[in-house]
mmCIF file of C-alpha atoms in Angstrom:
data_model
loop_
_atom_site.group_PDB
_atom_site.id
_atom_site.type_symbol
_atom_site.label_atom_id
_atom_site.label_comp_id
_atom_site.label_asym_id
_atom_site.label_seq_id
_atom_site.Cartn_x
_atom_site.Cartn_y
_atom_site.Cartn_z
ATOM 1 C CA UNK A 363 12.973 -6.474 20.439
ATOM 2 C CA UNK A 364 12.884 -9.170 23.061
ATOM 3 C CA UNK A 365 9.798 -11.340 23.463
ATOM 4 C CA UNK A 366 6.721 -9.144 23.636
ATOM 5 C CA UNK A 367 8.720 -5.998 24.463
ATOM 6 C CA UNK A 368 9.380 -3.579 21.597
ATOM 7 C CA UNK A 369 12.621 -1.629 21.801
ATOM 8 C CA UNK A 370 11.750 2.108 22.140
ATOM 9 C CA UNK A 371 13.892 3.007 19.112
ATOM 10 C CA UNK A 372 12.109 0.403 16.973
ATOM 11 C CA UNK A 373 8.788 1.662 18.314
ATOM 12 C CA UNK A 374 9.754 5.183 17.200
ATOM 13 C CA UNK A 375 10.727 4.019 13.707
ATOM 14 C CA UNK A 376 7.494 2.034 13.371
ATOM 15 C CA UNK A 377 8.819 -1.378 12.280
ATOM 16 C CA UNK A 378 11.633 -3.828 12.906
ATOM 17 C CA UNK A 379 14.193 -5.464 10.616
ATOM 18 C CA UNK A 380 14.135 -9.279 10.465
ATOM 19 C CA UNK A 381 16.720 -9.975 7.749
ATOM 20 C CA UNK A 382 17.227 -9.579 4.030
ATOM 21 C CA UNK A 383 17.700 -11.960 1.145
ATOM 22 C CA UNK A 384 19.758 -11.517 -2.004
ATOM 23 C CA UNK A 385 19.493 -8.273 -3.931
ATOM 24 C CA UNK A 386 16.816 -8.483 -6.595
ATOM 25 C CA UNK A 387 14.711 -6.337 -8.884
ATOM 26 C CA UNK A 388 11.184 -6.043 -7.478
ATOM 27 C CA UNK A 389 7.974 -4.139 -7.943
ATOM 28 C CA UNK A 390 7.090 -1.471 -5.417
ATOM 29 C CA UNK A 391 3.471 -0.335 -5.282
ATOM 30 C CA UNK A 392 2.733 3.342 -4.641
ATOM 31 C CA UNK A 393 -0.170 3.672 -2.200
ATOM 32 C CA UNK A 394 0.142 7.406 -1.509
ATOM 33 C CA UNK A 395 1.130 9.311 -4.656
ATOM 34 C CA UNK A 396 0.336 12.600 -2.874
ATOM 35 C CA UNK A 397 3.149 12.315 -0.303
ATOM 36 C CA UNK A 398 5.860 14.860 -1.216
ATOM 37 C CA UNK A 399 8.221 13.518 -3.880
ATOM 38 C CA UNK A 400 6.234 10.364 -4.704
ATOM 39 C CA UNK A 401 4.077 11.314 -7.716
ATOM 40 C CA UNK A 402 6.874 10.777 -10.324
ATOM 41 C CA UNK A 403 7.001 7.062 -9.417
ATOM 42 C CA UNK A 404 3.548 6.492 -10.927
ATOM 43 C CA UNK A 405 1.343 3.691 -9.561
ATOM 44 C CA UNK A 406 4.252 1.239 -9.238
ATOM 45 C CA UNK A 407 7.880 0.896 -10.289
ATOM 46 C CA UNK A 408 10.620 -1.716 -10.440
ATOM 47 C CA UNK A 409 13.995 -1.251 -8.803
ATOM 48 C CA UNK A 410 16.998 -3.401 -7.900
ATOM 49 C CA UNK A 411 18.033 -3.203 -4.249
ATOM 50 C CA UNK A 412 18.581 -5.184 -1.061
ATOM 51 C CA UNK A 413 15.131 -5.566 0.500
ATOM 52 C CA UNK A 414 14.563 -5.684 4.221
ATOM 53 C CA UNK A 415 11.913 -7.981 5.593
ATOM 54 C CA UNK A 416 10.219 -6.195 8.480
ATOM 55 C CA UNK A 417 7.914 -6.953 11.419
ATOM 56 C CA UNK A 418 6.334 -5.299 14.469
ATOM 57 C CA UNK A 419 4.675 -2.516 12.504
ATOM 58 C CA UNK A 420 3.030 0.245 14.505
ATOM 59 C CA UNK A 421 -0.702 0.518 13.776
ATOM 60 C CA UNK A 422 -0.410 4.266 13.102
ATOM 61 C CA UNK A 423 1.856 3.969 10.047
ATOM 62 C CA UNK A 424 0.994 5.996 7.002
ATOM 63 C CA UNK A 425 2.314 3.659 4.326
ATOM 64 C CA UNK A 426 3.626 5.381 1.204
ATOM 65 C CA UNK A 427 5.195 2.465 -0.697
ATOM 66 C CA UNK A 428 4.427 -1.257 -0.402
ATOM 67 C CA UNK A 429 6.924 -4.065 -0.953
ATOM 68 C CA UNK A 430 5.090 -6.272 -3.462
ATOM 69 C CA UNK A 431 6.185 -9.828 -2.643
ATOM 70 C CA UNK A 432 4.106 -11.600 -5.294
ATOM 71 C CA UNK A 433 6.903 -12.015 -7.849
ATOM 72 C CA UNK A 434 9.916 -11.893 -5.526
ATOM 73 C CA UNK A 435 12.386 -14.775 -5.623
ATOM 74 C CA UNK A 436 11.611 -16.755 -2.458
ATOM 75 C CA UNK A 437 13.436 -20.082 -2.741
ATOM 76 C CA UNK A 438 17.189 -19.376 -2.643
ATOM 77 C CA UNK A 439 19.063 -18.923 0.628
ATOM 78 C CA UNK A 440 17.428 -16.436 2.965
ATOM 79 C CA UNK A 441 14.972 -15.269 0.275
ATOM 80 C CA UNK A 442 12.311 -17.395 2.002
ATOM 81 C CA UNK A 443 11.773 -14.345 4.232
ATOM 82 C CA UNK A 444 9.806 -12.856 1.300
ATOM 83 C CA UNK A 445 7.344 -15.774 1.230
ATOM 84 C CA UNK A 446 4.641 -13.672 2.836
ATOM 85 C CA UNK A 447 2.013 -11.061 1.993
ATOM 86 C CA UNK A 448 3.124 -7.668 0.706
ATOM 87 C CA UNK A 449 4.218 -5.319 3.502
ATOM 88 C CA UNK A 450 5.090 -1.649 4.157
ATOM 89 C CA UNK A 451 8.389 -0.550 2.582
ATOM 90 C CA UNK A 452 8.285 3.244 3.056
ATOM 91 C CA UNK A 453 6.161 5.142 5.564
ATOM 92 C CA UNK A 454 5.695 8.274 7.640
ATOM 93 C CA UNK A 455 4.311 8.626 11.141
ATOM 94 C CA UNK A 456 4.240 10.903 14.128
ATOM 95 C CA UNK A 457 6.058 9.953 17.305
ATOM 96 C CA UNK A 458 4.841 12.411 19.893
ATOM 97 C CA UNK A 459 5.571 15.783 18.271
ATOM 98 C CA UNK A 460 8.296 14.330 16.060
ATOM 99 C CA UNK A 461 7.913 13.403 12.391
ATOM 100 C CA UNK A 462 9.423 10.068 11.387
ATOM 101 C CA UNK A 463 10.093 8.929 7.817
ATOM 102 C CA UNK A 464 11.410 5.471 6.964
ATOM 103 C CA UNK A 465 12.398 3.731 3.753
ATOM 104 C CA UNK A 466 14.299 0.492 3.315
ATOM 105 C CA UNK A 467 15.526 1.552 -0.132
ATOM 106 C CA UNK A 468 19.029 2.863 -0.626
ATOM 107 C CA UNK A 469 21.504 0.005 -0.247
ATOM 108 C CA UNK A 470 22.971 0.470 -3.724
ATOM 109 C CA UNK A 471 24.780 3.470 -5.193
ATOM 110 C CA UNK A 472 22.616 3.359 -8.324
ATOM 111 C CA UNK A 473 19.524 3.806 -6.128
ATOM 112 C CA UNK A 474 21.053 6.951 -4.588
ATOM 113 C CA UNK A 475 21.900 8.193 -8.098
ATOM 114 C CA UNK A 476 18.279 7.697 -9.229
ATOM 115 C CA UNK A 477 16.496 11.083 -9.571
ATOM 116 C CA UNK A 478 13.199 9.491 -8.449
ATOM 117 C CA UNK A 479 14.772 8.271 -5.195
ATOM 118 C CA UNK A 480 16.423 11.660 -4.688
ATOM 119 C CA UNK A 481 13.017 13.313 -5.169
ATOM 120 C CA UNK A 482 11.504 11.001 -2.552
ATOM 121 C CA UNK A 483 14.207 11.940 -0.057
ATOM 122 C CA UNK A 484 13.830 15.663 -0.730
ATOM 123 C CA UNK A 485 10.070 15.341 -0.274
ATOM 124 C CA UNK A 486 10.514 13.328 2.929
ATOM 125 C CA UNK A 487 13.037 15.798 4.355
ATOM 126 C CA UNK A 488 10.730 18.679 3.466
ATOM 127 C CA UNK A 489 7.864 16.977 5.297
ATOM 128 C CA UNK A 490 9.971 15.881 8.287
ATOM 129 C CA UNK A 491 11.308 19.391 8.814
ATOM 130 C CA UNK A 492 7.840 20.948 8.539
ATOM 131 C CA UNK A 493 8.541 22.817 5.298
ATOM 132 C CA UNK A 494 5.598 21.057 3.607
ATOM 133 C CA UNK A 495 2.539 19.333 4.976
ATOM 134 C CA UNK A 496 1.120 15.954 4.001
ATOM 135 C CA UNK A 497 -1.718 13.789 5.199
ATOM 136 C CA UNK A 498 -0.301 10.938 7.210
ATOM 137 C CA UNK A 499 -3.537 9.364 8.328
ATOM 138 C CA UNK A 500 -2.821 5.766 9.387
ATOM 139 C CA UNK A 501 -3.484 3.379 6.496
ATOM 140 C CA UNK A 502 -1.375 0.294 7.270
ATOM 141 C CA UNK A 503 -4.364 -1.982 7.900
ATOM 142 C CA UNK A 504 -6.056 -0.767 4.714
ATOM 143 C CA UNK A 505 -3.140 -1.015 2.251
ATOM 144 C CA UNK A 506 -1.472 -4.097 3.768
ATOM 145 C CA UNK A 507 -4.388 -5.848 5.490
ATOM 146 C CA UNK A 508 -2.549 -9.131 6.065
ATOM 147 C CA UNK A 509 0.623 -7.581 7.429
ATOM 148 C CA UNK A 510 -0.057 -8.139 11.130
ATOM 149 C CA UNK A 511 -0.482 -11.873 10.525
ATOM 150 C CA UNK A 512 2.850 -12.114 8.705
ATOM 151 C CA UNK A 513 6.384 -12.088 10.026
ATOM 152 C CA UNK A 514 7.400 -8.605 9.211
ATOM 153 C CA UNK A 515 14.282 -1.678 10.221
ATOM 154 C CA UNK A 516 16.960 0.160 9.268
ATOM 155 C CA UNK A 517 16.406 2.976 6.884
ATOM 156 C CA UNK A 518 16.500 6.667 6.535
ATOM 157 C CA UNK A 519 15.218 8.268 9.688
ATOM 158 C CA UNK A 520 14.658 11.979 9.986
ATOM 159 C CA UNK A 521 15.467 14.254 11.891
ATOM 160 C CA UNK A 522 19.234 14.526 12.319
ATOM 161 C CA UNK A 523 20.818 14.967 15.728
ATOM 162 C CA UNK A 524 23.327 17.780 15.372
ATOM 163 C CA UNK A 525 24.795 19.424 12.285
ATOM 164 C CA UNK A 526 26.717 16.839 10.291
ATOM 165 C CA UNK A 527 25.635 13.909 12.463
ATOM 166 C CA UNK A 528 22.840 11.773 11.005
ATOM 167 C CA UNK A 529 20.839 9.609 13.350
ATOM 168 C CA UNK A 530 22.716 6.393 13.966
ATOM 169 C CA UNK A 531 21.725 4.760 17.233
ATOM 170 C CA UNK A 532 24.471 2.142 17.296
ATOM 171 C CA UNK A 533 24.608 0.313 20.595
ATOM 172 C CA UNK A 534 24.705 3.368 22.848
ATOM 173 C CA UNK A 535 21.483 3.291 24.911
ATOM 174 C CA UNK A 536 21.933 6.927 26.031
ATOM 175 C CA UNK A 537 22.228 8.113 22.432
ATOM 176 C CA UNK A 538 19.178 6.048 21.470
ATOM 177 C CA UNK A 539 17.146 7.454 24.365
ATOM 178 C CA UNK A 540 18.114 11.028 23.410
ATOM 179 C CA UNK A 541 17.063 10.445 19.800
ATOM 180 C CA UNK A 542 13.726 9.064 20.882
ATOM 181 C CA UNK A 543 13.180 12.028 23.227
ATOM 182 C CA UNK A 544 14.138 14.516 20.484
ATOM 183 C CA UNK A 545 11.684 12.932 18.087
ATOM 184 C CA UNK A 546 8.915 12.799 20.688
ATOM 185 C CA UNK A 547 9.535 16.465 21.612
ATOM 186 C CA UNK A 548 9.648 17.580 17.987
ATOM 187 C CA UNK A 549 13.257 18.768 17.983
ATOM 188 C CA UNK A 550 14.499 18.899 14.374
ATOM 189 C CA UNK A 551 18.060 19.771 13.424
ATOM 190 C CA UNK A 552 18.878 19.307 9.773
ATOM 191 C CA UNK A 553 22.392 19.084 8.388
ATOM 192 C CA UNK A 554 23.073 21.788 5.827
ATOM 193 C CA UNK A 555 24.911 20.754 2.643
ATOM 194 C CA UNK A 556 28.604 21.621 2.346
#
Protein backbone atom coordinates (compact mmCIF):
# COMPACT_ATOMS: atom_id res chain seq x y z
CA UNK A 1 0.00 0.00 0.00
CA UNK A 2 1.06 3.55 -0.64
CA UNK A 3 -0.15 6.34 1.64
CA UNK A 4 -3.89 6.07 2.09
CA UNK A 5 -4.35 3.83 -0.96
CA UNK A 6 -4.75 0.10 -0.32
CA UNK A 7 -3.40 -2.19 -3.01
CA UNK A 8 -6.36 -4.14 -4.51
CA UNK A 9 -4.67 -7.49 -3.81
CA UNK A 10 -4.13 -6.55 -0.16
CA UNK A 11 -7.73 -5.34 0.00
CA UNK A 12 -8.86 -8.75 -1.29
CA UNK A 13 -6.77 -10.63 1.28
CA UNK A 14 -8.07 -8.40 4.09
CA UNK A 15 -4.80 -7.32 5.76
CA UNK A 16 -1.26 -6.27 4.97
CA UNK A 17 2.14 -7.59 6.07
CA UNK A 18 4.39 -5.14 7.94
CA UNK A 19 7.32 -7.38 8.91
CA UNK A 20 8.15 -10.27 11.18
CA UNK A 21 10.46 -10.77 14.12
CA UNK A 22 12.38 -13.86 15.15
CA UNK A 23 10.60 -17.20 15.22
CA UNK A 24 9.11 -17.88 18.63
CA UNK A 25 6.60 -20.08 20.40
CA UNK A 26 3.41 -18.11 21.05
CA UNK A 27 -0.16 -18.56 22.17
CA UNK A 28 -2.89 -18.35 19.57
CA UNK A 29 -6.43 -17.75 20.81
CA UNK A 30 -9.31 -19.51 19.05
CA UNK A 31 -12.22 -17.10 18.62
CA UNK A 32 -14.32 -19.23 16.25
CA UNK A 33 -14.11 -22.92 17.17
CA UNK A 34 -17.01 -23.65 14.79
CA UNK A 35 -15.10 -22.74 11.60
CA UNK A 36 -14.32 -25.98 9.72
CA UNK A 37 -11.19 -27.68 11.06
CA UNK A 38 -10.72 -25.44 14.11
CA UNK A 39 -12.43 -27.30 16.98
CA UNK A 40 -9.45 -29.65 17.69
CA UNK A 41 -7.30 -26.63 18.65
CA UNK A 42 -9.40 -26.04 21.78
CA UNK A 43 -9.71 -22.51 23.19
CA UNK A 44 -6.03 -21.68 22.58
CA UNK A 45 -2.80 -23.42 21.64
CA UNK A 46 0.93 -22.74 21.53
CA UNK A 47 3.00 -23.15 18.39
CA UNK A 48 6.47 -22.18 17.17
CA UNK A 49 6.50 -20.26 13.89
CA UNK A 50 7.53 -17.03 12.19
CA UNK A 51 4.77 -14.54 13.00
CA UNK A 52 3.72 -11.80 10.63
CA UNK A 53 2.76 -8.44 12.04
CA UNK A 54 -0.15 -7.13 9.99
CA UNK A 55 -2.04 -3.87 9.38
CA UNK A 56 -4.82 -2.40 7.22
CA UNK A 57 -7.42 -4.97 8.24
CA UNK A 58 -10.71 -4.90 6.37
CA UNK A 59 -13.66 -4.26 8.69
CA UNK A 60 -15.54 -7.29 7.33
CA UNK A 61 -13.03 -9.91 8.52
CA UNK A 62 -14.36 -12.97 10.26
CA UNK A 63 -11.45 -13.64 12.59
CA UNK A 64 -10.88 -17.31 13.41
CA UNK A 65 -7.57 -17.18 15.32
CA UNK A 66 -6.02 -14.25 17.19
CA UNK A 67 -2.29 -13.62 17.58
CA UNK A 68 -1.96 -13.17 21.36
CA UNK A 69 0.86 -10.65 21.81
CA UNK A 70 0.76 -10.50 25.62
CA UNK A 71 3.67 -12.90 26.23
CA UNK A 72 5.53 -12.50 22.94
CA UNK A 73 9.20 -11.51 23.05
CA UNK A 74 9.19 -7.83 22.04
CA UNK A 75 12.65 -6.45 22.83
CA UNK A 76 15.16 -8.17 20.51
CA UNK A 77 15.76 -6.96 16.96
CA UNK A 78 12.58 -6.50 14.97
CA UNK A 79 10.45 -8.19 17.65
CA UNK A 80 9.31 -4.71 18.73
CA UNK A 81 6.67 -5.07 15.99
CA UNK A 82 4.78 -7.31 18.46
CA UNK A 83 4.60 -4.55 21.10
CA UNK A 84 0.94 -3.94 20.36
CA UNK A 85 -2.52 -5.31 21.14
CA UNK A 86 -3.43 -8.80 19.96
CA UNK A 87 -4.48 -8.90 16.30
CA UNK A 88 -6.09 -11.21 13.71
CA UNK A 89 -3.87 -14.13 12.66
CA UNK A 90 -6.29 -16.30 10.65
CA UNK A 91 -9.54 -15.16 9.05
CA UNK A 92 -12.14 -15.70 6.35
CA UNK A 93 -14.07 -13.14 4.35
CA UNK A 94 -16.02 -12.65 1.18
CA UNK A 95 -14.61 -10.55 -1.64
CA UNK A 96 -17.49 -10.05 -4.01
CA UNK A 97 -18.63 -13.61 -4.74
CA UNK A 98 -15.23 -15.07 -3.87
CA UNK A 99 -14.31 -16.74 -0.58
CA UNK A 100 -10.97 -15.72 0.89
CA UNK A 101 -9.12 -17.56 3.67
CA UNK A 102 -5.88 -16.29 5.18
CA UNK A 103 -3.48 -17.60 7.81
CA UNK A 104 0.01 -16.41 8.62
CA UNK A 105 0.97 -19.82 10.02
CA UNK A 106 3.02 -22.24 7.99
CA UNK A 107 6.59 -20.96 7.74
CA UNK A 108 8.10 -24.08 9.31
CA UNK A 109 8.00 -27.68 8.09
CA UNK A 110 6.93 -28.91 11.53
CA UNK A 111 3.85 -26.68 11.31
CA UNK A 112 2.90 -28.28 7.97
CA UNK A 113 3.46 -31.72 9.53
CA UNK A 114 1.12 -30.87 12.44
CA UNK A 115 -2.22 -32.72 12.06
CA UNK A 116 -4.07 -29.77 13.66
CA UNK A 117 -2.70 -27.36 11.04
CA UNK A 118 -3.51 -29.85 8.28
CA UNK A 119 -7.07 -30.08 9.63
CA UNK A 120 -7.36 -26.28 9.55
CA UNK A 121 -6.25 -26.20 5.92
CA UNK A 122 -8.64 -28.99 4.91
CA UNK A 123 -11.48 -27.15 6.65
CA UNK A 124 -10.51 -23.86 5.01
CA UNK A 125 -10.26 -25.44 1.55
CA UNK A 126 -13.62 -27.13 2.08
CA UNK A 127 -15.19 -23.79 2.99
CA UNK A 128 -13.43 -21.82 0.23
CA UNK A 129 -14.56 -24.27 -2.44
CA UNK A 130 -18.15 -24.27 -1.17
CA UNK A 131 -18.13 -27.90 -0.02
CA UNK A 132 -19.08 -26.82 3.53
CA UNK A 133 -20.70 -23.70 4.88
CA UNK A 134 -19.63 -21.60 7.86
CA UNK A 135 -20.79 -18.38 9.42
CA UNK A 136 -18.35 -15.66 8.53
CA UNK A 137 -20.15 -12.74 10.09
CA UNK A 138 -17.64 -9.90 10.59
CA UNK A 139 -16.22 -9.99 14.12
CA UNK A 140 -12.88 -8.17 13.87
CA UNK A 141 -13.98 -5.20 15.98
CA UNK A 142 -15.45 -7.52 18.62
CA UNK A 143 -12.57 -10.00 19.03
CA UNK A 144 -9.71 -7.54 18.47
CA UNK A 145 -11.27 -4.22 19.51
CA UNK A 146 -7.98 -2.30 19.64
CA UNK A 147 -6.66 -3.54 16.31
CA UNK A 148 -7.53 -0.49 14.22
CA UNK A 149 -5.54 1.74 16.58
CA UNK A 150 -2.46 -0.47 16.30
CA UNK A 151 0.06 -0.85 13.51
CA UNK A 152 -1.07 -4.06 12.00
CA UNK A 153 0.03 -10.40 4.59
CA UNK A 154 1.21 -13.18 3.07
CA UNK A 155 -0.46 -16.43 3.81
CA UNK A 156 -2.52 -19.15 2.34
CA UNK A 157 -5.05 -17.68 -0.03
CA UNK A 158 -7.74 -19.75 -1.64
CA UNK A 159 -8.81 -20.28 -4.48
CA UNK A 160 -6.09 -21.50 -6.85
CA UNK A 161 -5.73 -20.09 -10.34
CA UNK A 162 -5.37 -23.07 -12.65
CA UNK A 163 -4.64 -26.72 -11.90
CA UNK A 164 -1.24 -26.99 -10.26
CA UNK A 165 -0.74 -23.23 -9.95
CA UNK A 166 -1.39 -21.80 -6.49
CA UNK A 167 -2.10 -18.11 -6.18
CA UNK A 168 1.17 -16.23 -6.13
CA UNK A 169 0.77 -12.64 -7.26
CA UNK A 170 4.46 -11.82 -7.53
CA UNK A 171 5.06 -8.47 -9.17
CA UNK A 172 2.91 -9.05 -12.25
CA UNK A 173 0.06 -6.50 -12.06
CA UNK A 174 -1.95 -8.34 -14.76
CA UNK A 175 -1.77 -11.60 -12.83
CA UNK A 176 -2.76 -9.80 -9.63
CA UNK A 177 -5.71 -8.11 -11.33
CA UNK A 178 -6.91 -11.45 -12.76
CA UNK A 179 -6.73 -13.08 -9.32
CA UNK A 180 -8.72 -10.28 -7.77
CA UNK A 181 -11.33 -10.51 -10.55
CA UNK A 182 -11.56 -14.31 -10.17
CA UNK A 183 -12.11 -13.98 -6.45
CA UNK A 184 -14.67 -11.21 -6.86
CA UNK A 185 -16.53 -13.25 -9.52
CA UNK A 186 -16.45 -16.42 -7.44
CA UNK A 187 -14.33 -18.48 -9.83
CA UNK A 188 -12.77 -21.38 -7.90
CA UNK A 189 -10.33 -23.84 -9.43
CA UNK A 190 -8.75 -26.23 -6.98
CA UNK A 191 -5.61 -28.23 -7.68
CA UNK A 192 -6.22 -31.95 -7.39
CA UNK A 193 -3.59 -34.01 -5.54
CA UNK A 194 -1.15 -36.08 -7.62
